[in-house]
Amino acid sequence: MKICRYDEGRIGLVEGDTVYDVSSVKDRLPALAWPVPPGDLFIERLGELIPAIQAAKAGAATRRLADVRLLSPIATPSKVIAAPLNYHAHVDESLADSQIHNNVHIAHYEGFKSPVAKFGVFLKSAQSVVGASQGVRIAFPGRRNDHEVELAVVIGKQGKDIPAADAMAYVAGYCIGLDMTVRGTEDRSYRKSADSYTVLGPWLVTADEIADPGNLDFSIEVNGEPRQRANTRDLITGIAELIEVASHVYTLYPGDVIMTGTPEGVNTVQPGDVMHARIEGLGEMDVAVR
């Protein structure tokens, strides 16, 4: 099932080029009272909402996909977790490009099986999240602002200290992620957390539709120029292991997003550019830079 959030927060079931308005299922969500618990209530209840979404399709108003404004499919993640240097070729290009490493040789991880094993994961602001139609607003004009396309994993239920063997049972679904970053000497979380620097979309694909998330082709073009192309089988630290590492430190909540890492080919974007990202089985999206 492909579930989108569009226009002014409506809920859509996406089938082909058609969006079925199933916003009525929001009435099934319980009312929230202060203090509001962490996480995304819609994602937390997604399992029980799916039959209601399927029922709501009958007689639902429809829109052409091209005519709706796609928001992030995750409305209220408590956090966005990201993996550094999780493709070998990106490690190599980071070492070779002084604008990426800024003379801080974080890519050296001799004695460790992976950069994640040495450096762990890091957080991006949840307020950096936007949808495909909202686009990216350059927050650091005059500096190198890069695209990083990656598979985004959406957590479906609360968990702590989750072993890798059990990790995939905690996944609600997947979407395309753009981890935008400005190059510089500031802390990574600062450089990657500006408003609009985490693009999620175009919709959430439920986990049951993706047989092997560890074997998906993906790519990004900018103004039609190919920039990044890879397959998730080349991840150094896989999805289950990333969930294990993250949940060792953080309690994971429904709607939390894990950005799994980007491959080689990162490069700069400028206002006026259009990024076209795709992931096999998840779809594709155009994201404007402004």
Coordinates of C-alpha atoms in Angstrom, one line a residue:
M1 CA 0.0 0.0 0.0
K2 CA 1.2 3.5 -0.9
I3 CA 0.0 6.1 1.5
C4 CA 0.6 9.8 1.0
R5 CA -0.2 13.0 2.9
Y6 CA -1.1 15.9 0.6
D7 CA -2.5 19.4 0.3
E8 CA -3.5 20.6 3.8
G9 CA -2.7 17.3 5.5
R10 CA -5.2 15.0 3.8
I11 CA -4.5 11.3 3.7
G12 CA -4.4 9.6 0.3
L13 CA -4.2 6.1 -1.0
V14 CA -2.0 6.1 -4.2
E15 CA -2.8 3.7 -7.0
G16 CA -1.1 4.4 -10.3
D17 CA -1.7 8.1 -11.1
T18 CA -4.8 8.4 -8.9
V19 CA -5.0 9.6 -5.3
Y20 CA -8.0 8.3 -3.3
D21 CA -9.0 10.7 -0.5
V22 CA -9.2 8.4 2.6
S23 CA -8.8 11.2 5.1
S24 CA -11.9 9.9 7.0
V25 CA -9.7 7.3 8.6
K26 CA -8.2 10.1 10.8
D27 CA -11.5 10.0 12.8
R28 CA -10.4 6.6 14.1
L29 CA -7.4 8.0 15.8
P30 CA -7.8 8.7 19.6
A31 CA -7.8 12.3 20.8
L32 CA -4.5 13.4 22.3
A33 CA -4.1 15.0 25.7
W34 CA -1.1 16.8 27.1
P35 CA 1.6 15.7 27.6
V36 CA 1.5 14.2 24.1
P37 CA 3.6 11.0 23.9
P38 CA 6.5 10.9 21.4
G39 CA 6.0 9.6 17.9
D40 CA 3.5 9.7 15.1
L41 CA 0.0 8.5 16.0
F42 CA -1.0 7.6 12.5
I43 CA 2.0 5.4 12.0
E44 CA 1.5 3.9 15.4
R45 CA -2.0 2.8 14.4
L46 CA -1.2 2.0 10.8
G47 CA -1.7 -1.7 11.1
E48 CA -5.3 -1.3 12.4
L49 CA -6.0 1.6 9.9
I50 CA -5.1 -0.4 6.8
P51 CA -8.5 -2.2 6.6
A52 CA -10.2 1.1 7.1
I53 CA -8.2 2.7 4.4
Q54 CA -9.1 -0.1 2.0
A55 CA -12.8 0.3 2.9
A56 CA -12.7 4.1 2.5
K57 CA -11.4 3.7 -1.0
A58 CA -14.9 2.7 -2.1
G59 CA -16.7 5.9 -3.0
A60 CA -13.7 8.1 -2.1
A61 CA -13.2 11.3 -4.0
T62 CA -10.2 11.1 -6.3
R63 CA -7.5 13.5 -7.6
R64 CA -4.8 13.1 -10.3
L65 CA -1.5 12.6 -8.6
A66 CA 0.0 15.4 -10.6
D67 CA -2.5 17.8 -9.2
V68 CA -1.9 17.3 -5.5
R69 CA 0.8 18.9 -3.3
L70 CA 2.7 16.1 -1.7
L71 CA 3.8 16.6 2.0
S72 CA 6.1 14.3 4.0
P73 CA 4.2 11.0 4.5
I74 CA 5.4 11.2 8.2
A75 CA 3.8 14.1 9.9
T76 CA 5.4 14.1 13.3
P77 CA 8.5 12.0 13.7
S78 CA 10.1 12.3 17.1
K79 CA 13.5 12.2 15.4
V80 CA 15.4 11.6 12.2
I81 CA 18.4 9.2 12.6
A82 CA 21.1 9.1 10.0
A83 CA 24.0 6.9 9.2
P84 CA 27.4 8.4 8.2
L85 CA 29.5 7.1 5.4
N86 CA 27.6 3.9 4.8
Y87 CA 28.7 3.1 1.2
H88 CA 32.4 2.3 0.5
A89 CA 32.6 4.4 -2.6
H90 CA 31.2 7.4 -0.7
V91 CA 33.9 6.9 2.0
D92 CA 36.5 7.0 -0.8
E93 CA 35.1 10.2 -2.4
S94 CA 34.9 11.8 1.0
L95 CA 38.6 11.2 1.6
A96 CA 39.5 12.5 -1.9
D97 CA 37.4 15.7 -1.7
S98 CA 38.6 18.3 0.8
Q99 CA 35.3 20.2 0.5
I100 CA 33.6 17.1 2.0
H101 CA 36.1 16.1 4.7
N102 CA 37.4 19.6 5.5
N103 CA 40.6 18.2 6.8
V104 CA 38.7 16.2 9.4
H105 CA 39.5 12.7 8.4
I106 CA 36.4 11.1 9.8
A107 CA 36.4 8.5 7.1
H108 CA 39.4 6.6 8.6
Y109 CA 38.0 3.7 10.5
E110 CA 40.8 1.2 10.6
G111 CA 40.2 -1.5 13.2
F112 CA 36.4 -1.1 12.9
K113 CA 34.2 -3.1 10.5
S114 CA 32.4 0.1 9.4
P115 CA 32.2 3.9 9.9
V116 CA 28.9 3.3 11.8
A117 CA 30.7 0.9 14.2
K118 CA 33.3 3.6 15.0
F119 CA 31.2 6.8 14.8
G120 CA 27.7 5.6 15.5
V121 CA 24.7 7.4 14.0
F122 CA 23.6 11.0 14.3
L123 CA 20.4 13.0 14.7
K124 CA 18.8 15.5 12.3
S125 CA 16.1 17.9 13.5
A126 CA 12.6 16.5 13.0
Q127 CA 11.7 20.1 11.9
S128 CA 13.9 19.7 8.9
V129 CA 11.4 17.2 7.3
V130 CA 9.4 18.3 4.3
G131 CA 7.6 16.6 1.4
A132 CA 8.5 16.4 -2.3
S133 CA 6.2 19.3 -3.3
Q134 CA 7.5 21.6 -0.6
G135 CA 11.1 21.6 -2.0
V136 CA 14.4 22.6 -0.4
R137 CA 15.2 26.1 0.6
I138 CA 18.9 26.8 0.6
A139 CA 19.8 27.9 4.1
F140 CA 23.5 28.5 3.5
P141 CA 23.7 30.6 0.3
G142 CA 27.2 31.0 -1.1
R143 CA 28.3 27.7 0.3
R144 CA 28.4 24.2 -1.1
N145 CA 24.9 22.6 -0.5
D146 CA 24.9 19.0 -1.6
H147 CA 22.2 16.4 -2.3
E148 CA 22.4 12.9 -0.8
V149 CA 19.8 10.4 -1.9
E150 CA 19.1 7.4 0.3
L151 CA 16.6 4.8 1.5
A152 CA 14.5 6.1 4.4
V153 CA 13.2 3.5 6.9
V154 CA 10.1 4.3 8.9
I155 CA 9.8 2.7 12.4
G156 CA 6.3 1.4 13.2
K157 CA 6.4 0.6 16.9
Q158 CA 8.2 1.6 20.0
G159 CA 11.4 -0.3 20.8
K160 CA 14.7 -0.2 22.7
D161 CA 17.8 -2.4 22.5
I162 CA 16.3 -4.2 19.5
P163 CA 18.5 -7.1 18.3
A164 CA 19.2 -7.1 14.6
A165 CA 17.5 -10.5 14.3
D166 CA 14.2 -8.9 15.4
A167 CA 14.7 -5.4 13.8
M168 CA 12.7 -5.8 10.6
A169 CA 9.5 -6.5 12.6
Y170 CA 9.7 -2.8 13.8
V171 CA 9.6 -1.4 10.3
A172 CA 6.3 0.2 9.1
G173 CA 7.6 1.0 5.6
Y174 CA 9.9 2.9 3.4
C175 CA 10.2 6.1 1.4
I176 CA 12.8 8.0 -0.6
G177 CA 15.0 10.3 1.5
L178 CA 17.1 13.3 0.6
D179 CA 19.6 14.2 3.2
M180 CA 20.6 17.7 2.2
T181 CA 23.8 19.0 3.7
V182 CA 26.1 22.1 3.6
R183 CA 29.8 21.4 3.6
G184 CA 31.8 23.0 6.3
T185 CA 33.5 22.6 9.7
E186 CA 30.3 22.8 11.8
D187 CA 28.9 19.8 13.5
R188 CA 27.2 17.4 11.1
S189 CA 23.8 17.6 12.8
Y190 CA 23.9 21.4 12.5
R191 CA 24.9 21.3 8.8
K192 CA 22.1 18.8 7.9
S193 CA 19.3 20.1 10.1
A194 CA 18.2 23.3 8.4
D195 CA 14.5 23.6 7.7
S196 CA 13.7 21.5 4.5
Y197 CA 17.0 19.7 4.6
T198 CA 15.3 16.3 5.0
V199 CA 12.9 15.5 2.2
L200 CA 10.7 12.4 2.5
G201 CA 8.4 11.0 -0.1
P202 CA 6.7 10.8 -2.4
W203 CA 4.7 8.5 -0.1
L204 CA 5.1 5.8 2.4
V205 CA 5.2 2.3 1.0
T206 CA 4.2 -0.3 3.6
A207 CA 6.8 -2.9 4.5
D208 CA 4.8 -5.8 3.1
E209 CA 5.3 -4.4 -0.5
I210 CA 9.1 -4.5 -0.4
A211 CA 10.3 -8.1 -0.3
D212 CA 14.0 -7.2 0.0
P213 CA 14.8 -3.6 1.0
G214 CA 18.5 -4.7 1.0
N215 CA 18.4 -5.0 -2.8
L216 CA 16.9 -1.8 -4.3
D217 CA 18.3 0.2 -7.2
F218 CA 18.1 4.0 -6.6
S219 CA 19.4 7.2 -8.2
I220 CA 19.1 10.9 -8.4
E221 CA 19.4 13.4 -11.3
V222 CA 19.7 17.1 -11.2
N223 CA 18.2 19.0 -14.1
G224 CA 18.4 15.7 -16.0
E225 CA 22.1 15.1 -15.3
P226 CA 22.8 11.7 -13.5
R227 CA 24.5 12.3 -10.2
Q228 CA 24.1 9.2 -7.9
R229 CA 23.2 5.6 -8.8
A230 CA 23.6 2.6 -6.5
N231 CA 21.9 -0.4 -4.9
T232 CA 21.1 -0.9 -1.2
R233 CA 22.9 -4.2 -1.3
D234 CA 26.1 -2.1 -1.1
L235 CA 25.2 -0.7 2.3
I236 CA 28.1 -1.3 4.7
T237 CA 25.9 -1.5 7.7
G238 CA 22.5 -3.0 6.8
I239 CA 19.0 -1.9 7.8
A240 CA 18.6 -4.4 10.7
E241 CA 22.0 -3.5 12.1
L242 CA 21.3 0.2 11.9
I243 CA 18.1 -0.3 13.9
E244 CA 20.1 -2.3 16.5
V245 CA 22.8 0.4 16.8
A246 CA 20.2 3.3 17.0
S247 CA 17.9 1.6 19.5
H248 CA 20.9 0.8 21.8
V249 CA 21.1 4.6 22.4
Y250 CA 17.6 5.9 21.6
T251 CA 14.2 4.6 22.3
L252 CA 12.6 4.3 18.8
Y253 CA 9.0 5.5 18.4
P254 CA 6.5 5.1 15.6
G255 CA 7.3 7.5 12.8
D256 CA 10.9 7.8 13.6
V257 CA 13.0 7.8 10.4
I258 CA 16.3 6.1 9.8
M259 CA 18.2 7.5 6.8
T260 CA 20.4 4.6 5.8
G261 CA 23.3 6.5 4.1
T262 CA 24.2 7.8 0.6
P263 CA 26.4 6.4 -2.1
E264 CA 29.1 8.2 -4.1
G265 CA 28.2 11.1 -6.5
V266 CA 27.2 13.7 -4.0
N267 CA 27.3 17.2 -5.5
T268 CA 26.0 20.7 -5.2
V269 CA 22.6 22.2 -6.0
Q270 CA 21.6 25.8 -6.6
P271 CA 18.3 27.6 -6.4
G272 CA 16.3 26.8 -9.6
D273 CA 17.6 23.2 -9.8
V274 CA 15.2 20.3 -9.8
M275 CA 16.3 17.0 -8.3
H276 CA 14.6 13.8 -9.6
A277 CA 15.0 10.9 -7.1
R278 CA 13.8 7.3 -7.5
I279 CA 14.0 4.1 -5.6
E280 CA 13.0 0.8 -7.0
G281 CA 9.6 -0.2 -5.7
L282 CA 9.0 3.1 -3.9
G283 CA 8.5 5.4 -6.8
E284 CA 10.1 8.7 -7.9
M285 CA 9.8 12.4 -7.0
D286 CA 10.8 15.8 -8.3
V287 CA 12.1 18.2 -5.7
A288 CA 12.7 21.8 -6.5
V289 CA 15.5 23.9 -4.9
R290 CA 14.7 27.5 -4.1

